[in-house]
Short mmCIF file of C-alpha atoms in Angstrom, two decimals:
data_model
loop_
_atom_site.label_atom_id
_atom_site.label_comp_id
_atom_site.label_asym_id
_atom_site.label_seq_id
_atom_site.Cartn_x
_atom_site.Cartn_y
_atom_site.Cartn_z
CA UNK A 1 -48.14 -89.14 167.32
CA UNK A 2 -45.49 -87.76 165.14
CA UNK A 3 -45.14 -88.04 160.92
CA UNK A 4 -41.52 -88.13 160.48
CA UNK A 5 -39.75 -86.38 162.99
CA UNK A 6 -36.71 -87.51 161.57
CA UNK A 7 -36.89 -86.31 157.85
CA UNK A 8 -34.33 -83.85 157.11
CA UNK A 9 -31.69 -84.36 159.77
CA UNK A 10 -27.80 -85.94 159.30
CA UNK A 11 -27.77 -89.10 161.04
CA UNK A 12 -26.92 -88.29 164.41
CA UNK A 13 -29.24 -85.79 164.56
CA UNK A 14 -31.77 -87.65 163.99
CA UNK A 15 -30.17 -90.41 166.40
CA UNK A 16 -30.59 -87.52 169.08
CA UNK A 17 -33.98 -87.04 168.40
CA UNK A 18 -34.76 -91.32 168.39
CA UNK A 19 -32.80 -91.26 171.75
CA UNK A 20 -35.36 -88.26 173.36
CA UNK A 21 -38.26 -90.37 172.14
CA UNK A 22 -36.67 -93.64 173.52
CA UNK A 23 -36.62 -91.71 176.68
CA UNK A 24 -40.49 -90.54 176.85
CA UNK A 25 -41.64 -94.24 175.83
CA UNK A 26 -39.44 -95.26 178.73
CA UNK A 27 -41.90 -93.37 180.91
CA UNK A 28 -44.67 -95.40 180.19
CA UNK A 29 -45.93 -93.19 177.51
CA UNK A 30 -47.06 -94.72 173.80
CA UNK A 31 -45.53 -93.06 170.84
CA UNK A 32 -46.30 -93.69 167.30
CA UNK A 33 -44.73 -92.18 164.33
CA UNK A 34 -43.72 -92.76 160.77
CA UNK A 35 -40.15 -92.37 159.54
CA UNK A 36 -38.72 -92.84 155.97
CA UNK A 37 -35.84 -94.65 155.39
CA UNK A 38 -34.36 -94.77 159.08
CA UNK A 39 -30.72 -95.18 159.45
CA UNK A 40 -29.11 -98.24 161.09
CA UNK A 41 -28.87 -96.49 164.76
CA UNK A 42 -32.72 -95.07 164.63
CA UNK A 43 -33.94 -99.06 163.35
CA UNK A 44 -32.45 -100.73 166.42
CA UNK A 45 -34.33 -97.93 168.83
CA UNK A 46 -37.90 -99.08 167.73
CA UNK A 47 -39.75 -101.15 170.16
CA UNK A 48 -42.84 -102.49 167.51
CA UNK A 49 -42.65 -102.11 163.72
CA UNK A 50 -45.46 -101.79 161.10
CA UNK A 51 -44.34 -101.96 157.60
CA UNK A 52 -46.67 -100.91 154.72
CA UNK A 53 -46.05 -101.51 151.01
CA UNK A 54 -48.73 -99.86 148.33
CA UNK A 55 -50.79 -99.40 151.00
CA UNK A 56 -50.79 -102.66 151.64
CA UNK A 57 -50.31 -104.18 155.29
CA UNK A 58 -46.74 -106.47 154.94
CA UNK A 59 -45.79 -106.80 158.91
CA UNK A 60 -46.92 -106.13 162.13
CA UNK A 61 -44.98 -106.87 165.09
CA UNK A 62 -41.51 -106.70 167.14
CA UNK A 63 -38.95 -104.94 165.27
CA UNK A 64 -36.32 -108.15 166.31
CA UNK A 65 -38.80 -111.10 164.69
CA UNK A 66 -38.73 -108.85 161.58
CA UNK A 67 -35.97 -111.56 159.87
CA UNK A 68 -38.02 -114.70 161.06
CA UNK A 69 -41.24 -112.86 159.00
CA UNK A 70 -38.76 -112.49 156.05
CA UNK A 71 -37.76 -116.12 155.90
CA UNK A 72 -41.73 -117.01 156.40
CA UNK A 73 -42.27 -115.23 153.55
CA UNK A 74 -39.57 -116.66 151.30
CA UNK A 75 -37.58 -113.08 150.90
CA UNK A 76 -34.14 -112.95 150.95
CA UNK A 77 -32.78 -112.37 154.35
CA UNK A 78 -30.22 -109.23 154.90
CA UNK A 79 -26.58 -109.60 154.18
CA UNK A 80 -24.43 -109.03 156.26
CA UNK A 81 -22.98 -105.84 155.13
CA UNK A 82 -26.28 -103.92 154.66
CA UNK A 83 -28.37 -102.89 157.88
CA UNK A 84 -31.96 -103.87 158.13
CA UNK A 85 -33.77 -100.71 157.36
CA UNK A 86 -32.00 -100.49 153.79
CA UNK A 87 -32.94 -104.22 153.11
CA UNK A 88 -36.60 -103.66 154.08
CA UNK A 89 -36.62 -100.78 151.96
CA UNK A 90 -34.96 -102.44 148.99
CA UNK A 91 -37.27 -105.42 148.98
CA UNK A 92 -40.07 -103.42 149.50
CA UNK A 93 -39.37 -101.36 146.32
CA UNK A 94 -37.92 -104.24 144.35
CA UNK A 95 -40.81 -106.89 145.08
CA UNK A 96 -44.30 -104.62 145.23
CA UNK A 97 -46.30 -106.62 143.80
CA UNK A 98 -45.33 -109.84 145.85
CA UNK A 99 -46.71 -108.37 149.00
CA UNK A 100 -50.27 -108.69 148.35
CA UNK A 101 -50.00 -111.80 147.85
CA UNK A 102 -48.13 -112.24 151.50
CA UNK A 103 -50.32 -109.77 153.48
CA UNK A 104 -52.50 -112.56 155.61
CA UNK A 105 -49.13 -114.02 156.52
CA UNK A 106 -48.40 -110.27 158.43
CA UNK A 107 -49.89 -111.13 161.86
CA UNK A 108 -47.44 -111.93 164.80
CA UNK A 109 -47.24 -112.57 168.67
CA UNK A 110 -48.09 -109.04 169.05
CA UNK A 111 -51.47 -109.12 167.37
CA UNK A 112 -53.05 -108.24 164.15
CA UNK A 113 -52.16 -105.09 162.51
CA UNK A 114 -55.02 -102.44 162.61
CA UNK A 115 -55.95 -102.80 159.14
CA UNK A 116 -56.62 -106.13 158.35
CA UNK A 117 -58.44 -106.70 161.86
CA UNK A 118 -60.76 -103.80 160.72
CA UNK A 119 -61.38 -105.40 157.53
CA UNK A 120 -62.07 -109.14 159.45
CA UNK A 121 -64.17 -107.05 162.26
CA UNK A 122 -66.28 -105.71 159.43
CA UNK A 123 -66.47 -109.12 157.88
CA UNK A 124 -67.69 -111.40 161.31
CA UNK A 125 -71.11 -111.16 161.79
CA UNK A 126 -74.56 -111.11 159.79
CA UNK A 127 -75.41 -107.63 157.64
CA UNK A 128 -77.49 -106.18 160.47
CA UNK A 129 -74.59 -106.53 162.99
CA UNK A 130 -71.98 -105.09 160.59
CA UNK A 131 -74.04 -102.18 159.92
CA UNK A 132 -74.92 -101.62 163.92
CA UNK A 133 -70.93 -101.50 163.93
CA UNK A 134 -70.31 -99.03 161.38
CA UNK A 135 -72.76 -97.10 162.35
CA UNK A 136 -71.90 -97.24 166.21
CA UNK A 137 -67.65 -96.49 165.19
CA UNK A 138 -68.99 -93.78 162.30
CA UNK A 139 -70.74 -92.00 165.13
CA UNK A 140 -67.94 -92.20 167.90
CA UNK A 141 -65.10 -90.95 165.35
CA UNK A 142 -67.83 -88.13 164.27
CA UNK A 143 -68.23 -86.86 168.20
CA UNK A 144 -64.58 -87.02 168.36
CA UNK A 145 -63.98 -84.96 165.67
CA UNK A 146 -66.75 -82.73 166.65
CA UNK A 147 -65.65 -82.30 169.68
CA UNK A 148 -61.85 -81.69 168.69
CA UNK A 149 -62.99 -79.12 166.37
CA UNK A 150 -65.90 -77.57 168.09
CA UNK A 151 -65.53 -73.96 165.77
CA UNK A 152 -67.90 -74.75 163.27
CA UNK A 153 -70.59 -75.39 166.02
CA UNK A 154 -69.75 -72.37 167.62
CA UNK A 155 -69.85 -70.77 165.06
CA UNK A 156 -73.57 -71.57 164.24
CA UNK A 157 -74.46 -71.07 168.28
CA UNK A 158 -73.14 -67.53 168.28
CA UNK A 159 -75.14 -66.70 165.01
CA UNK A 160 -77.98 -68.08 166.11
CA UNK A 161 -77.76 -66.48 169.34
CA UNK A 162 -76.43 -62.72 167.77
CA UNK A 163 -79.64 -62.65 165.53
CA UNK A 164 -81.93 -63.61 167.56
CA UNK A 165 -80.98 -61.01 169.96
CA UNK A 166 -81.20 -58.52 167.17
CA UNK A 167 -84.32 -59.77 165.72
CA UNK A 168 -86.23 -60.06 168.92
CA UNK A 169 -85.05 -55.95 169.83
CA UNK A 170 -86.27 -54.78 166.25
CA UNK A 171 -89.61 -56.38 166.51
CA UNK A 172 -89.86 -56.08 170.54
CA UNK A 173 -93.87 -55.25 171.51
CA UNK A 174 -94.96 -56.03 168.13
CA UNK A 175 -98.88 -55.07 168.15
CA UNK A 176 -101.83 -57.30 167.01
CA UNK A 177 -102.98 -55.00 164.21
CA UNK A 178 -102.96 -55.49 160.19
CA UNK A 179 -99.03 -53.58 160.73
CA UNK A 180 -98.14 -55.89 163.54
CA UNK A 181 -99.37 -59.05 161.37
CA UNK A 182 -96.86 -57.60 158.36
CA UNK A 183 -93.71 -56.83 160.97
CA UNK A 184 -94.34 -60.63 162.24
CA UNK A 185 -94.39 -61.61 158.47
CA UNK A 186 -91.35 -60.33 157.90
CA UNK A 187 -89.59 -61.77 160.71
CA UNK A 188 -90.76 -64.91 160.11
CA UNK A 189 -89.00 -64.32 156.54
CA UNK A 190 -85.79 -63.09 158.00
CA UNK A 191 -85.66 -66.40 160.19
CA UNK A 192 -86.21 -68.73 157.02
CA UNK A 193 -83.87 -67.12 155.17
CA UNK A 194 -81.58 -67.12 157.85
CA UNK A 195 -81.49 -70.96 158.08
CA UNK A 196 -81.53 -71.65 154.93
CA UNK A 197 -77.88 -70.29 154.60
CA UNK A 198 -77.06 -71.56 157.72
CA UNK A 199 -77.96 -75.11 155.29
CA UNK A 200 -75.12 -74.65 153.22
CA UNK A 201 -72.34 -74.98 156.23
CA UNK A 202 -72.65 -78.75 155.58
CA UNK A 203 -70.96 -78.76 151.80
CA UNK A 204 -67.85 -77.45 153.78
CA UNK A 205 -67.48 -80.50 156.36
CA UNK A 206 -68.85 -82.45 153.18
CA UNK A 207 -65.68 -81.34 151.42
CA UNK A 208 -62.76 -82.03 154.05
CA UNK A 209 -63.75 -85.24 154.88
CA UNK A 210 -64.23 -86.25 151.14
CA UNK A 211 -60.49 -87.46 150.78
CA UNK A 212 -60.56 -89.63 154.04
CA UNK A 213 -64.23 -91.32 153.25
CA UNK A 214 -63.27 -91.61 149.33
CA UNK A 215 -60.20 -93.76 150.60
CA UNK A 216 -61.98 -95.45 153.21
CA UNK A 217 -64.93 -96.49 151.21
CA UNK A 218 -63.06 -97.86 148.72
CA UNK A 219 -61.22 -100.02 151.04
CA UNK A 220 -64.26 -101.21 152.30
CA UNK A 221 -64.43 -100.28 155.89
CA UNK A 222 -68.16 -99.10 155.48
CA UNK A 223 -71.25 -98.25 153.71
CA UNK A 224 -71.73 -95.78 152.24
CA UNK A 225 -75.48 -95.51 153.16
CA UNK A 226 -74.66 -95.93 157.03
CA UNK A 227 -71.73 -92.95 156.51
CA UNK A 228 -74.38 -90.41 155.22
CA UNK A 229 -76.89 -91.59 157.53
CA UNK A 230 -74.74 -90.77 160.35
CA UNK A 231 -73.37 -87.21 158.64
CA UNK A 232 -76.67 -86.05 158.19
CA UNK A 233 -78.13 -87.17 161.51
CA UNK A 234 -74.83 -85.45 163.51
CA UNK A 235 -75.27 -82.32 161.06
CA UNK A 236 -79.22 -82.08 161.59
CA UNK A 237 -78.75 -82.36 165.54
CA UNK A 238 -76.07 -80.71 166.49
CA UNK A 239 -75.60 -77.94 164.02
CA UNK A 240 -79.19 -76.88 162.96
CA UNK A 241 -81.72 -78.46 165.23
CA UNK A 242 -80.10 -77.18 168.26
CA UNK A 243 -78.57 -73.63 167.40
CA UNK A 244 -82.33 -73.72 166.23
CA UNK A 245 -84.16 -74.33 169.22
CA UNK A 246 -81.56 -71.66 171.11
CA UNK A 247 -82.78 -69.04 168.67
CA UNK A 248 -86.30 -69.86 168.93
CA UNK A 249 -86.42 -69.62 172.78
CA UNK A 250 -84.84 -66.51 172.55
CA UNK A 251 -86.53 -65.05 169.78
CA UNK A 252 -90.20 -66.12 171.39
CA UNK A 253 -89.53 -64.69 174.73
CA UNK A 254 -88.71 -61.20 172.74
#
């Protein structure tokens, strides 16, 4: 997955580098990346092509049944003295606001682009089944993000861990007497304390996931009661209820 891995190379530079990723696909591998403006040599290297315009889904298919889309559509077809990447590019810029009005037309031998068969997956069904499925793909993208960035979780396990440690050596063979009572007391207020700071490590995941679920919301591929269910059920389970239990099995054994 590469974003532009052509921007700000000469032409046969960036020729070269189409060429080495020709030659990984060729291996069986999938590549996906986005490139601006590609030049006539790069264009003809593509295998599948997804166009967007505003955001907006135009074409999703073969790079070669690109001109048969065009002339589906009713857009001019390319001259012949301009390559197809300028043309696309041109009529994209020059005719914005025609393409959400051709969008449904975008689907092709190859399938559905990813987009629109989101928004007609989330559409099928009756409102309990469509919130089973956001719920069920809200949780699986939340695991996979949890688990590709597992710091903030390990984080809160090595805390939790560290002070309980530290707590359960300072009040080690606490007696049952009127002092013991008060040491216990103000252990117990250490450990409350304690997690509630530990609390406020959600308002940081809150905030770099706010772009992607203030886009996403918008363009209606969920709830937004079944996205904060699932946030605050992942957050409550994996990073307070279980660095929690860890520190209470060590802290009641000390």
């Amino acid at each position: 997955l590469l974003d532009e891995p052509t921007s700000g190379l000469d032409a046969f530079a960036a020729r070269e580098v189409a060429l080495i990723l020709k030659r990984v696909a060729a291996t069986g591998r999938t590549l996906i990346f986005s490139v601006h403006q590609p030049s006539s040599q790069v264009f003809e290297l593509l295998d599948g092509l997804l166009l967007l315009v505003g955001g907006h889904l135009f074409y999703d298919g073969h790079r070669s049944a690109i001109s048969n889309h065009l002339a589906r559509c009713g857009i001019p077809s390319c001259p012949a003295d301009t390559s197809l990447s300028d043309h696309l590019l041109y009529v994209a810029c020059s005719n914005a606001d025609a393409f959400h009005i051709v969008v449904p037309s975008s689907s092709s031998a190859e399938g559905k682009g990813a987009i629109l068969a989101l928004h007609q997956w989330n559409a099928s069904g009756t409102d309990w089944t469509r919130v089973m499925r956001e719920v069920s793909q809200l949780s699986w993208r939340t695991c996979v993000h949890i688990a590709r960035h597992p710091t903030l979780l390990r984080t809160q396990l090595f805390i939790c861990i560290s002070m309980a440690l530290l707590l359960g050596a300072l009040f080690f063979g606490v007696s049952d007497n009127a002092a013991g009572f008060q040491n216990k007391a103000g252990a117990m207020y250490i450990t409350l304390s304690l997690f509630a700071f530990a609390g406020t490590s959600t308002l940081s995941s809150i905030a770099a996931d706010w772009q992607l679920f203030w886009r996403e919301w918008h363009a209606g591929y969920f709830r937004i009661t079944c996205y904060v269910t699932v946030k605050l059920a992942f957050e409550i389970v994996l990073l307070h209820a279980m660095p929690s239990l860890v520190f209470g099995a060590i802290f009641y054994v000390l």
